[in-house]
Short mmCIF file of C-alpha atoms in Angstrom, two decimals:
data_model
loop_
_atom_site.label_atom_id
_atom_site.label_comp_id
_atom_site.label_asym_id
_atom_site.label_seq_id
_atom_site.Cartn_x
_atom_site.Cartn_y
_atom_site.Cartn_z
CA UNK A 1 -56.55 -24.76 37.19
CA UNK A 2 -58.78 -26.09 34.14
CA UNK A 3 -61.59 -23.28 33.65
CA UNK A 4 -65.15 -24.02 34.59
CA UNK A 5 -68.74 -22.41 35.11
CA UNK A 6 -69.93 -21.54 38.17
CA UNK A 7 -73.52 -21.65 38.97
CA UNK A 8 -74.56 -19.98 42.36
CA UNK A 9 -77.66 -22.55 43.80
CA UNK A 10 -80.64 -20.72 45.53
CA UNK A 11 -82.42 -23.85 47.04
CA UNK A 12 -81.62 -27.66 47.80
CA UNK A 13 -84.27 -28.41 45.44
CA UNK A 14 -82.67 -27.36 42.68
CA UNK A 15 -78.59 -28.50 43.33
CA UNK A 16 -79.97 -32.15 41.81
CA UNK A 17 -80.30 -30.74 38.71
CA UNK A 18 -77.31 -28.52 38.54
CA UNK A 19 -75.09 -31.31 38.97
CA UNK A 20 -74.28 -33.81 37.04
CA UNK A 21 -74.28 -37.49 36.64
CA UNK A 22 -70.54 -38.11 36.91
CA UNK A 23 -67.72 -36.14 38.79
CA UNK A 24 -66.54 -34.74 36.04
CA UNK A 25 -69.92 -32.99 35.30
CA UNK A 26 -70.02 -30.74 38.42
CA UNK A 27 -69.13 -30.65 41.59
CA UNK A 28 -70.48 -28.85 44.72
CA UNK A 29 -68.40 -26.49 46.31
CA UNK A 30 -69.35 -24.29 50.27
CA UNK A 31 -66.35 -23.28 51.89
CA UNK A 32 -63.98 -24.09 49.11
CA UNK A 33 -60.50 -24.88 51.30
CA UNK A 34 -60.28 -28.27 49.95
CA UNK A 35 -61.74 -27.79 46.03
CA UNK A 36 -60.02 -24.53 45.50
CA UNK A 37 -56.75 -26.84 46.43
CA UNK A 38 -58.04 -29.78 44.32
CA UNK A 39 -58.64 -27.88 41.34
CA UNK A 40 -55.46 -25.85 41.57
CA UNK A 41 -53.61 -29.32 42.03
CA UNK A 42 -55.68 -30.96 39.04
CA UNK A 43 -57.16 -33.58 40.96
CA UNK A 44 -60.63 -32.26 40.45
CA UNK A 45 -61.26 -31.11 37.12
CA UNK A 46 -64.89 -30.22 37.08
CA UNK A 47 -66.93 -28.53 33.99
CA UNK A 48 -69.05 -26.98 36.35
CA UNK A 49 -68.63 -25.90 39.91
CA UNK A 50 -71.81 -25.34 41.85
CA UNK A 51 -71.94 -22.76 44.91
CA UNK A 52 -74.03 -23.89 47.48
CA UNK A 53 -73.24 -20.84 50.16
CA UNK A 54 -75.82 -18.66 47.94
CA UNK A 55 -78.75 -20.77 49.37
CA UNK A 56 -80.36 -19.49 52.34
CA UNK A 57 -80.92 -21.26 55.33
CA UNK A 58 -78.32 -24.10 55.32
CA UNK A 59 -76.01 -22.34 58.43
CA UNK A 60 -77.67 -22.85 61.57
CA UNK A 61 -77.28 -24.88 64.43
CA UNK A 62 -79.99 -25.24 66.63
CA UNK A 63 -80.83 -27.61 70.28
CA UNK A 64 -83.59 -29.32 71.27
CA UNK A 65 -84.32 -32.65 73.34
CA UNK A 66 -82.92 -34.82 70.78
CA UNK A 67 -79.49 -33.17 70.12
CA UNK A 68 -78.14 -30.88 67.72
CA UNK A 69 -78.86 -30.33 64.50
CA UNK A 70 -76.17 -28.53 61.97
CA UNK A 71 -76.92 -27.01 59.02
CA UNK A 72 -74.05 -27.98 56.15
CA UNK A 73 -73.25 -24.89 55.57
CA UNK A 74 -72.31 -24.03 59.00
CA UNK A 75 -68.45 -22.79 59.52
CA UNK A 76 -66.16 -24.57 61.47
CA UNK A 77 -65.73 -21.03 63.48
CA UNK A 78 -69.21 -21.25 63.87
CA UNK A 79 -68.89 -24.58 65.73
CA UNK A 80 -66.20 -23.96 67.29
CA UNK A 81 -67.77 -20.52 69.05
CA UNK A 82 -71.05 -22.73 69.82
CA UNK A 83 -72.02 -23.04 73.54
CA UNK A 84 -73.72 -26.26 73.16
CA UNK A 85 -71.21 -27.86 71.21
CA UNK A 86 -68.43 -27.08 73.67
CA UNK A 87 -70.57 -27.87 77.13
CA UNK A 88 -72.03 -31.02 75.85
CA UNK A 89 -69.80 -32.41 72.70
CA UNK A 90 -66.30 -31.64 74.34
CA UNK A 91 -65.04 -34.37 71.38
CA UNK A 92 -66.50 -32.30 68.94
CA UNK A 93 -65.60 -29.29 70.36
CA UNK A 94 -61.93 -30.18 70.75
CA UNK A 95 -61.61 -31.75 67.30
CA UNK A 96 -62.95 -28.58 65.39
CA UNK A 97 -60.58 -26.48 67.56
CA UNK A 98 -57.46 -28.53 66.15
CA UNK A 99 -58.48 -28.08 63.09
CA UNK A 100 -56.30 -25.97 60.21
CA UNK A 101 -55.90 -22.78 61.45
CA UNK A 102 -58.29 -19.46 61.95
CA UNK A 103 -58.75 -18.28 58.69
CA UNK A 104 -59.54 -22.04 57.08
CA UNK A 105 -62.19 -22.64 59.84
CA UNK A 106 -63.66 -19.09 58.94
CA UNK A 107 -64.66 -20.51 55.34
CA UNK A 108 -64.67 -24.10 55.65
CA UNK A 109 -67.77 -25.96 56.64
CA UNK A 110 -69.08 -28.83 58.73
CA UNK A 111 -70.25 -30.70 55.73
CA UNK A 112 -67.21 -29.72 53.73
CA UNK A 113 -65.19 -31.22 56.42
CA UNK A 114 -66.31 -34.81 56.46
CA UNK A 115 -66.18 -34.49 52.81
CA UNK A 116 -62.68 -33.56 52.34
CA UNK A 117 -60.78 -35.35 49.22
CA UNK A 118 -57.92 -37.61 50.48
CA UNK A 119 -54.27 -35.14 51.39
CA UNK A 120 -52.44 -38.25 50.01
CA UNK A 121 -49.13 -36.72 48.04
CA UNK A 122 -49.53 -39.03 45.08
CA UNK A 123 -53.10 -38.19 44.89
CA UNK A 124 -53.24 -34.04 45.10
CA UNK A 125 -49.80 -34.59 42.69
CA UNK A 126 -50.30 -34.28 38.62
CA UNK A 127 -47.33 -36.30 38.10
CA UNK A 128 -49.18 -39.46 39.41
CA UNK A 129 -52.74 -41.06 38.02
CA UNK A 130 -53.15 -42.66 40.53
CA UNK A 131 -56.38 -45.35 41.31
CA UNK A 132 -58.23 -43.01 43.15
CA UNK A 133 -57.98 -41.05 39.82
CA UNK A 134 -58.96 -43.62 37.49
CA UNK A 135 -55.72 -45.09 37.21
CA UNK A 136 -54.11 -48.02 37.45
CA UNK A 137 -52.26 -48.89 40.60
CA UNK A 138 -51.95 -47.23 44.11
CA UNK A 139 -48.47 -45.12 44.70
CA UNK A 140 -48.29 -45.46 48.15
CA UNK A 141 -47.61 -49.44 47.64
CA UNK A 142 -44.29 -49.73 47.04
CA UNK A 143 -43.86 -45.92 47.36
CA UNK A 144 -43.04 -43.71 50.56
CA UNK A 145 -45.86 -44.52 52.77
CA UNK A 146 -44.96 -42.55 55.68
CA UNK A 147 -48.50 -40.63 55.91
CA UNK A 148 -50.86 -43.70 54.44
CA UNK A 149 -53.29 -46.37 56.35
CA UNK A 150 -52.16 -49.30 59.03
CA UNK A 151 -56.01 -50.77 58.28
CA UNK A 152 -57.60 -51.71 55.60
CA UNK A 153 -56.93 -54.39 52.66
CA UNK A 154 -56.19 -51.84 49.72
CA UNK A 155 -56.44 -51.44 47.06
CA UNK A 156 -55.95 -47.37 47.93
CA UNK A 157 -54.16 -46.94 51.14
CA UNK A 158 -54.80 -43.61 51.41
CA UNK A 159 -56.31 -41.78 54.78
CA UNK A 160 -59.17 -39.79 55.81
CA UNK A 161 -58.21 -36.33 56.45
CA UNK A 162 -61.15 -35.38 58.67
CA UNK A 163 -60.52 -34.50 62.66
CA UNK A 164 -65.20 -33.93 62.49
CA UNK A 165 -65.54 -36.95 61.27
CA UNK A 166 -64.46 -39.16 63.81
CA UNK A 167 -66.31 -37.11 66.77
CA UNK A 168 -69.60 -37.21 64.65
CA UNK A 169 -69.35 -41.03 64.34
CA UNK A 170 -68.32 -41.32 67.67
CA UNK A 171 -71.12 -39.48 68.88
CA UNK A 172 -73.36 -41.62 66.64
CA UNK A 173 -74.47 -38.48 63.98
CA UNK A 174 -76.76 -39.07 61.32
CA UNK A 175 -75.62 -37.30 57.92
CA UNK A 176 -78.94 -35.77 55.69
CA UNK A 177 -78.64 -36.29 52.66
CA UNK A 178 -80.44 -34.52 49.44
CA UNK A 179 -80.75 -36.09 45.76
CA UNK A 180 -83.19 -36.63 42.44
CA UNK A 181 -85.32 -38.20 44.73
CA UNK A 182 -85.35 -36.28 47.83
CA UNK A 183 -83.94 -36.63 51.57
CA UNK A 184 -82.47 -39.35 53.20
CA UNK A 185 -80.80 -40.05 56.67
CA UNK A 186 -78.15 -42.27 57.22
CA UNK A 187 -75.76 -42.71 60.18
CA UNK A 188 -72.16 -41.81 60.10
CA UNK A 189 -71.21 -45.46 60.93
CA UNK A 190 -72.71 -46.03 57.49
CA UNK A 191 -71.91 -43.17 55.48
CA UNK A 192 -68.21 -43.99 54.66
CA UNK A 193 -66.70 -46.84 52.06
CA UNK A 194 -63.98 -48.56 51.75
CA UNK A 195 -61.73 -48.16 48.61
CA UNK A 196 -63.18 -52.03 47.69
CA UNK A 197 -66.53 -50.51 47.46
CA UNK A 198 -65.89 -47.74 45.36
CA UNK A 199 -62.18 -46.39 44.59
CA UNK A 200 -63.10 -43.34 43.25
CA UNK A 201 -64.88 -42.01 46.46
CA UNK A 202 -64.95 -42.31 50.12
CA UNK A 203 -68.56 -41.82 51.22
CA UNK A 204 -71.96 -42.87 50.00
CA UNK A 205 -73.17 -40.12 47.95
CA UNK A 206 -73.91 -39.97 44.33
CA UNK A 207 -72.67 -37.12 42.12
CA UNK A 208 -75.97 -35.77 42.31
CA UNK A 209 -76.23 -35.85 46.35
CA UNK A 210 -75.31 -33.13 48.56
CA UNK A 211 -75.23 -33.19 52.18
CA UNK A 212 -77.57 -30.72 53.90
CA UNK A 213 -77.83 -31.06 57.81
CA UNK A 214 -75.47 -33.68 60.60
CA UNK A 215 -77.54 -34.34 63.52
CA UNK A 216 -75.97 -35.31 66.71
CA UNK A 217 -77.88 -37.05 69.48
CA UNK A 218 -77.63 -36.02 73.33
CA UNK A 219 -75.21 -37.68 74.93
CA UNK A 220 -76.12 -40.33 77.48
CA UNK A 221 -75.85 -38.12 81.15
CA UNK A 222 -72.89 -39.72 82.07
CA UNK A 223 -71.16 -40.14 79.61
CA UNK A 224 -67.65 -38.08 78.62
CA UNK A 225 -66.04 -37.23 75.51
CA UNK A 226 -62.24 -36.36 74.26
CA UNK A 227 -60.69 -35.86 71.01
CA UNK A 228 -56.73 -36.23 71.32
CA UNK A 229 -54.35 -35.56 67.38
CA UNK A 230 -51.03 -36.11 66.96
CA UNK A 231 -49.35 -33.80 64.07
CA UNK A 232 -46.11 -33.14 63.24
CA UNK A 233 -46.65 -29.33 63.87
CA UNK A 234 -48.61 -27.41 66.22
CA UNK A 235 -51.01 -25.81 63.18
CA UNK A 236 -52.29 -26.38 60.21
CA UNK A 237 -51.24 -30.08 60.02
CA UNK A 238 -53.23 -33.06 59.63
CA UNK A 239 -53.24 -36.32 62.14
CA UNK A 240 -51.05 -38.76 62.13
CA UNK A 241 -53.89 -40.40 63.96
CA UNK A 242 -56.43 -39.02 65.94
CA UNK A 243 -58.45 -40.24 68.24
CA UNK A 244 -62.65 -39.31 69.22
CA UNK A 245 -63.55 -41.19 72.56
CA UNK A 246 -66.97 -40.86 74.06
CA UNK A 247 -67.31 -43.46 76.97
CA UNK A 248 -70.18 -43.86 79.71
CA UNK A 249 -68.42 -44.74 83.13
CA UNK A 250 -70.64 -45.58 86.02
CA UNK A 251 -68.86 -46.46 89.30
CA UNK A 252 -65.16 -46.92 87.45
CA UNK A 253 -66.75 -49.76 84.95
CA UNK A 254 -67.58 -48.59 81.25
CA UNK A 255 -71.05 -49.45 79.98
CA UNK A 256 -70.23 -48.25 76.48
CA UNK A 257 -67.32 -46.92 74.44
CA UNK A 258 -67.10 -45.45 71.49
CA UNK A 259 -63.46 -45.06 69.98
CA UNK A 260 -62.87 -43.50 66.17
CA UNK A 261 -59.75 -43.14 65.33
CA UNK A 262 -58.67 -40.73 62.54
CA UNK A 263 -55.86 -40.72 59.90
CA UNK A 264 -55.50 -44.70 59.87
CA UNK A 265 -57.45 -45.92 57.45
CA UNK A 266 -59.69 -44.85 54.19
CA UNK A 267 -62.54 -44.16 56.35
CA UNK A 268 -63.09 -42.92 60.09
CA UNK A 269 -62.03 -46.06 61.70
CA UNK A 270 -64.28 -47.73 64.64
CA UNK A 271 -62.08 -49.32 67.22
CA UNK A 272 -64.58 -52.44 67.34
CA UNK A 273 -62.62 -54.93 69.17
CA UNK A 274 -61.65 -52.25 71.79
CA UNK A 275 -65.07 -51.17 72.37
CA UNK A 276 -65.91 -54.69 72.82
CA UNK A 277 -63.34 -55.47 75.42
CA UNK A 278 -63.98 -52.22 77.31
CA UNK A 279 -67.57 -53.54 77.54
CA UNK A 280 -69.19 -53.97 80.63
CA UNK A 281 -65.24 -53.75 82.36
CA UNK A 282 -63.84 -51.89 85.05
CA UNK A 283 -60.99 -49.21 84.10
CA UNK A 284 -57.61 -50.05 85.45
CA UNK A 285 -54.32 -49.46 84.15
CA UNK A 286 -53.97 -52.68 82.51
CA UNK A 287 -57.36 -52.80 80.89
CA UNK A 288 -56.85 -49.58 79.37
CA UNK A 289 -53.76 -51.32 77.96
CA UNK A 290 -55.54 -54.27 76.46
CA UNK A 291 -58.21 -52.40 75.03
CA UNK A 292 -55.54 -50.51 73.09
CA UNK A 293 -54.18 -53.24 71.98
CA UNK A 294 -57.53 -54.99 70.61
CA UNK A 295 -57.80 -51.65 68.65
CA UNK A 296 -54.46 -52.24 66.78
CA UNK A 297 -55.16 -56.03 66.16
CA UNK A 298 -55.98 -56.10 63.08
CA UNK A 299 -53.03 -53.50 62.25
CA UNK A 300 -51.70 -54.24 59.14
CA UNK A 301 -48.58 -50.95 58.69
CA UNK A 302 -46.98 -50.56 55.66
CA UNK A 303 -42.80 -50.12 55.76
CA UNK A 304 -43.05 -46.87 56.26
CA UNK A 305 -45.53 -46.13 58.56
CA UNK A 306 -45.37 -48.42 61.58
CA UNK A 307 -45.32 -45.86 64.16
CA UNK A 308 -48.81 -45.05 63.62
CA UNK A 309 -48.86 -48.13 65.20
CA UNK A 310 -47.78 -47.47 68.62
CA UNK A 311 -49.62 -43.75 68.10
CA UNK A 312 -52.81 -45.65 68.20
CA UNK A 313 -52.30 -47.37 71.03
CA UNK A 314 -50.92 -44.45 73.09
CA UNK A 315 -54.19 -42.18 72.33
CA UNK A 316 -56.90 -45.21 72.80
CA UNK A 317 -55.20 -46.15 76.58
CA UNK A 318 -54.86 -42.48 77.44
CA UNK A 319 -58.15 -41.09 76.57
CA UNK A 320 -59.70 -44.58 78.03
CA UNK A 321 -57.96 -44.01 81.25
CA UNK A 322 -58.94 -40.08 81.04
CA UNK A 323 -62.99 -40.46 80.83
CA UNK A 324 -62.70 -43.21 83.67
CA UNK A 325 -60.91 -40.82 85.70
CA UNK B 1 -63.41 -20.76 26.93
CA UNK B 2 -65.60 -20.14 29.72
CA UNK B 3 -66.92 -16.63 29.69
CA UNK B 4 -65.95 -13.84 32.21
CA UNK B 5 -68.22 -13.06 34.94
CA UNK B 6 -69.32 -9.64 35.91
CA UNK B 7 -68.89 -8.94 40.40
CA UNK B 8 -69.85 -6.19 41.99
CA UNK B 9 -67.44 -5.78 45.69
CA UNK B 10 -66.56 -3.50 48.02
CA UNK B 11 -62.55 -3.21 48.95
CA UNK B 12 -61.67 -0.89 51.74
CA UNK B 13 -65.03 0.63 51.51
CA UNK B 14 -65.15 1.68 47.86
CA UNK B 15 -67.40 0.25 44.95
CA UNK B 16 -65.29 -1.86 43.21
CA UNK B 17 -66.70 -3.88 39.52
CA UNK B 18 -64.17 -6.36 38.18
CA UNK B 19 -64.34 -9.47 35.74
CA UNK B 20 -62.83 -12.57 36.13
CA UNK B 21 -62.97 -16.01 34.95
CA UNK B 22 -64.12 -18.48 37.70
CA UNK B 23 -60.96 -20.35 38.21
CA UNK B 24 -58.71 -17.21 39.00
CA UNK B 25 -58.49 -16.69 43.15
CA UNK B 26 -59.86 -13.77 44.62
CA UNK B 27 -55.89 -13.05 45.26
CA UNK B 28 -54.97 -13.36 41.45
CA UNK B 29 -57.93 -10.93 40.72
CA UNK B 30 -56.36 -8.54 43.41
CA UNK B 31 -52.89 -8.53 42.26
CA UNK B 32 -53.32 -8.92 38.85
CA UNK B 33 -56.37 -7.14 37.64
CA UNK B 34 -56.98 -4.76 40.51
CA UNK B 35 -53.31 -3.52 41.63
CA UNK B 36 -53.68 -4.87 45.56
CA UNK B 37 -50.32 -5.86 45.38
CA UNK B 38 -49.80 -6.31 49.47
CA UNK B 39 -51.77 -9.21 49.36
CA UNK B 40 -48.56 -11.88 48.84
CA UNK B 41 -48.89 -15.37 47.10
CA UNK B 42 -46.65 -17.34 49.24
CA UNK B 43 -47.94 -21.00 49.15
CA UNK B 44 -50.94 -20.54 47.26
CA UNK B 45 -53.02 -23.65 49.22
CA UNK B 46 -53.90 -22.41 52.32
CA UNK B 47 -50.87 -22.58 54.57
CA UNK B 48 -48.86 -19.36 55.12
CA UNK B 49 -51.73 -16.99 55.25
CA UNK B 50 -49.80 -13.82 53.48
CA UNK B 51 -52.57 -13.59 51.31
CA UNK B 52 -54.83 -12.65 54.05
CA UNK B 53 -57.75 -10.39 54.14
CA UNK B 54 -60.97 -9.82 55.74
CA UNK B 55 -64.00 -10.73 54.27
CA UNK B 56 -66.95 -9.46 55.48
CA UNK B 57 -65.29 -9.11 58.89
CA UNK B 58 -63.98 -12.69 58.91
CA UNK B 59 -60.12 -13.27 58.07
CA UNK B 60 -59.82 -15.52 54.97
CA UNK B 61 -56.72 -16.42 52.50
CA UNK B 62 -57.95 -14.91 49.51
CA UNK B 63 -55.88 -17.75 47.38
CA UNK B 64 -58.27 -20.04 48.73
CA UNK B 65 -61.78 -17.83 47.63
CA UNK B 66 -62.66 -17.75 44.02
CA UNK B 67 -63.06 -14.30 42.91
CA UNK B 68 -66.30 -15.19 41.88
CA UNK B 69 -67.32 -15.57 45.33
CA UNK B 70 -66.71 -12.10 46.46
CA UNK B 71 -69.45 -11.09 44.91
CA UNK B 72 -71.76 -8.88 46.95
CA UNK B 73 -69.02 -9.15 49.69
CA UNK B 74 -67.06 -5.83 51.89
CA UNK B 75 -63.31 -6.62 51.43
CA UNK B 76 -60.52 -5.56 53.32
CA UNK B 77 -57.11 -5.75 52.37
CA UNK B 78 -53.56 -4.45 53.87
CA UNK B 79 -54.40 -1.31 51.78
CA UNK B 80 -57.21 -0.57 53.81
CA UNK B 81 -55.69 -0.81 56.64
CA UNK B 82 -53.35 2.24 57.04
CA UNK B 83 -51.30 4.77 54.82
CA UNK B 84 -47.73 5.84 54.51
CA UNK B 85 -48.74 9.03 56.06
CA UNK B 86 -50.88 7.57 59.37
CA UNK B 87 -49.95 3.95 60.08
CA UNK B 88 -52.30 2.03 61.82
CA UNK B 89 -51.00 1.01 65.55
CA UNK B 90 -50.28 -2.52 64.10
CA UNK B 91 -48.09 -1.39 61.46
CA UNK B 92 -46.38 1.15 64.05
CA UNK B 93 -45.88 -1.44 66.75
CA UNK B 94 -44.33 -3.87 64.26
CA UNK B 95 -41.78 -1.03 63.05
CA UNK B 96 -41.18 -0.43 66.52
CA UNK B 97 -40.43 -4.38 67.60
CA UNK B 98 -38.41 -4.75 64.46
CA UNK B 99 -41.21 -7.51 63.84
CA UNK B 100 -40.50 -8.29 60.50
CA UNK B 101 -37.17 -9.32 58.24
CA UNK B 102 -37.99 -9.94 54.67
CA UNK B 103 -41.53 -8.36 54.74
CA UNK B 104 -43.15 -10.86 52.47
CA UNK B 105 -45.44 -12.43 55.43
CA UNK B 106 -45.84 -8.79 57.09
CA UNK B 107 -49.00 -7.90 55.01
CA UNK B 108 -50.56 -11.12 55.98
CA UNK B 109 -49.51 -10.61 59.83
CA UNK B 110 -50.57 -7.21 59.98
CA UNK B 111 -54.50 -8.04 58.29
CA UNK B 112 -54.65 -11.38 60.67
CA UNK B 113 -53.57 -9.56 63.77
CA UNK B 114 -56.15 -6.78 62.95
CA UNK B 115 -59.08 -9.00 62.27
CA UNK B 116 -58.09 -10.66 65.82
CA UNK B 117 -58.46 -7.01 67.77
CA UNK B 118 -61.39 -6.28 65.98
CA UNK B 119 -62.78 -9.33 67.50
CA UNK B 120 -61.36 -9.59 70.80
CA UNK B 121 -59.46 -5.96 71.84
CA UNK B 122 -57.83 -7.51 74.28
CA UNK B 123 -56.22 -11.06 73.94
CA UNK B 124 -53.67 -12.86 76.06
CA UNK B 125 -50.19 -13.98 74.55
CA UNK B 126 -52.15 -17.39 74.29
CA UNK B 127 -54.77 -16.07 72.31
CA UNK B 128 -52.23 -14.01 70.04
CA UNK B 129 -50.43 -16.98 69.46
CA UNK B 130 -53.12 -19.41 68.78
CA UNK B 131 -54.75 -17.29 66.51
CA UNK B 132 -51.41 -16.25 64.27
CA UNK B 133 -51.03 -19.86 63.77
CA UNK B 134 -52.44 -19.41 60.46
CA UNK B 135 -49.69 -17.34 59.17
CA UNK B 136 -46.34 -18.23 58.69
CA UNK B 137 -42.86 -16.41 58.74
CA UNK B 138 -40.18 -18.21 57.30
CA UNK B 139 -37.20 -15.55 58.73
CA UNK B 140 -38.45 -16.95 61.86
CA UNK B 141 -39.93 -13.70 63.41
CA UNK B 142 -42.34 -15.13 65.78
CA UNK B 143 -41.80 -13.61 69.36
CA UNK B 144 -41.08 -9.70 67.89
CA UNK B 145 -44.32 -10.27 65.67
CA UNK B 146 -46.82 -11.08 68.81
CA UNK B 147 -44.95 -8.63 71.25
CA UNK B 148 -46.00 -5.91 68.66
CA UNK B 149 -49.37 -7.41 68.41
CA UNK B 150 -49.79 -6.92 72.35
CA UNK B 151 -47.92 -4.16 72.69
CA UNK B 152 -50.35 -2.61 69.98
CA UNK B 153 -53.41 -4.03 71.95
CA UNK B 154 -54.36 -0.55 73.60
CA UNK B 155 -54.36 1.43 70.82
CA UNK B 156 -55.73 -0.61 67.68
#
């Protein structure tokens, strides 16, 4: 690991300054699972490494008529243990709980979550300067693609790592947002980009930006939420895809569904075209089939990673047939 | 380079004043500077847990925390938790099961497994299970390690 200073933060106010005006200036760090790993793997080489877990006030979560609101600094075992989160966000709820294992959702935030650096191998590898580094061409094309995106046009094909992410976004959360010029709000649906928009990153925020609080709304009365991951082990693995569902059913036809799925693309991935179908529709058997399908139309695998393919589809006609049920 | 910074802990309840350089892990500081050898570095990213220890009271893989960051912070590591002389019910339960083979995960079992009764004094084979999923054992110990666990539920 490349040596840095560390700078412990004591309000939002101040992080702004303490960071810089390019990635390699400073970066932020809270529960550190993903940095620490970053750094130690070179893919982050930061001068400066700001602490934000040394300013008060940022680990909360707290109810009222609107939703939930969660401080960024709140622990995923925090989440997890959170009675409101697992009565009303059961997607959320189920997501966090598949998450790592114990001792990584002990120190690893909320915030830090959604913010986690891509796990592709020719990214967190030294050997390989890669575009998302700076360099010149994406591995993963033409290289063993096994773990990388079915959606998407390029140029990275690398995946989102998050299991939060896709339950925030498909419970419609709003991500706050601090910088030089104060707060801003902006929705989950919003907050991602596409490797077109800007290779280096995956979300909207400037070097300068930190997140500070995800707000969730209440969930329409009757509406249900699942979160369903497929890993190749039982622990500490990441999706293949995942899948966040949160569906209103009224009388066996859906008035709204909202389908993320995770480890597919560069960014959380809305299932438009299957939300569209299920629109308005009455759950059978064979719907639940076509809407999977519409989710996977625009599928565009890579040789090695087809089966991510059929993956998809199995989670989005399961859970669609589950919150009918 | 980057100067050496001054942290004040506390590791299995004594004052303990160390310097380190930011980068090094709170495990490298253990091992290397402070002589808490049980602590193992076994992947060093967050996988096997056998660098576990509890930081104030929650389990954590010290390879993972910046030394820097245990500043101000009550540490507990397998050499708190025990001695040659008076074994703590974990470590006699897993002598007892046989619940170990090359010992380099044991450390990491025995500090995860005791964070676990702290918090719940009583868990199910479920519970034992989902919450050692965290720590890996390459001999492939798995059912002798979490019948020593229960079998040590009683008197931990």
């Amino acid at each position: 690991m490349r040596n840095f200073s560390y700078v412990n933060a004591t309000s939002i106010e101040q992080v702004p300054s303490l960071l810089g005006r390019s990635w390699d200036d400073a970066v932020v760090m809270a529960g550190g699972t993903d940095l620490v790993g970053e750094m130690k793997d070179y893919a982050a080489v930061p001068k400066r490494v700001v602490n934000l877990k040394s300013i008060e006030g940022l680990d909360y979560i707290r109810q009222d008529d609107a939703g939930l609101r969660i401080g960024a600094l709140t622990t995923l075992t925090d989440v997890l243990e959170n009675s409101a989160v697992s009565q009303e966000l059961p997607v959320l709820h189920q997501a966090v709980s598949v998450i790592a294992s114990p001792q990584i959702r002990n120190m690893a935030t909320l915030a830090g979550n959604i913010l986690q650096r891509p796990r592709c191998w020719y990214y967190r590898s030294e050997d390989f300067p890669c575009l998302k580094k700076g360099g010149a061409r994406c591995y993963a094309v033409g290289g063993v693609n096994t773990y990388h995106a079915i959606f998407g046009s390029g140029p990275s094909y690398i995946v989102h790592p998050s299991d939060a992410a896709p339950a925030l976004m498909a419970l419609g959360a709003t991500v706050h947002v601090h910088g030089p010029r104060g707060g801003d709000e902006v929705l989950m649906d919003d907050f991602f980009t596409m490797p077109e928009m800007n290779i280096r990153r995956e979300n909207i925020l400037r070097p300068n930006e930190i997140v500070t609080e995800i707000s969730i709304p209440k969930p329409e009365a009757n509406s249900k939420g699942m979160f369903l991951k497929v890993r190749e082990r039982e622990s500490i693995d990441f999706a293949l895809v995942s899948l966040a569902a949160q569906m209103t059913v009224v009388n066996g036809t859906c008035e709204r569904a909202s389908l993320v799925l995770g480890g597919v693309a560069p960014i959380p991935w809305r299932a438009v075209e299957a939300e569209d179908y299920l629109r308005g529709r009455r759950i059978t058997e064979a719907r639940a089939e076509s809407a999977a399908e519409a989710a996977v139309e625009d599928a565009a695998p890579m040789p090695h990673n087809g089966y991510k393919v059929e993956i998809a589809k199995n989670l989005v006609k399961q859970a669609v047939q589950a919150l009918a049920s | 380079m980057s100067k050496k910074v001054h942290v004040q802990t506390t590791i299995n309840g004594e004052a303990v004043d160390f310097l380190c350089e930011p980068r090094n892990s709170l495990l490298e500081v253990l091992r290397d500077d402070l002589d808490h050898t049980g602590a193992k570095e076994g992947c060093n990213n967050g996988n096997c847990g056998a660098c576990n220890v509890i930081m104030d009271g929650r389990l954590v893989n010290s390879c993972c925390v910046l030394g820097v960051e245990a500043d101000g912070c009550e540490i507990t590591t397998i050499e708190g938790i025990g001695s040659a002389a008076n074994l703590h019910p974990l470590q006699q339960k897993f002598l007892e099961h046989a619940a170990l083979q090359c010992g380099i995960c044991t450390p990491g079992f025995i500090v995860s497994a005791k964070a676990l009764l702290d918090e719940n004094p009583n868990p199910t084979e479920d519970e034992v299970r989902y919450w050692l999923a965290g720590n890996l054992c390459r001999c492939t110990g798995y059912d002798k390690i979490v019948r020593a666990v229960l079998d040590a539920r009683n008197g931990a």
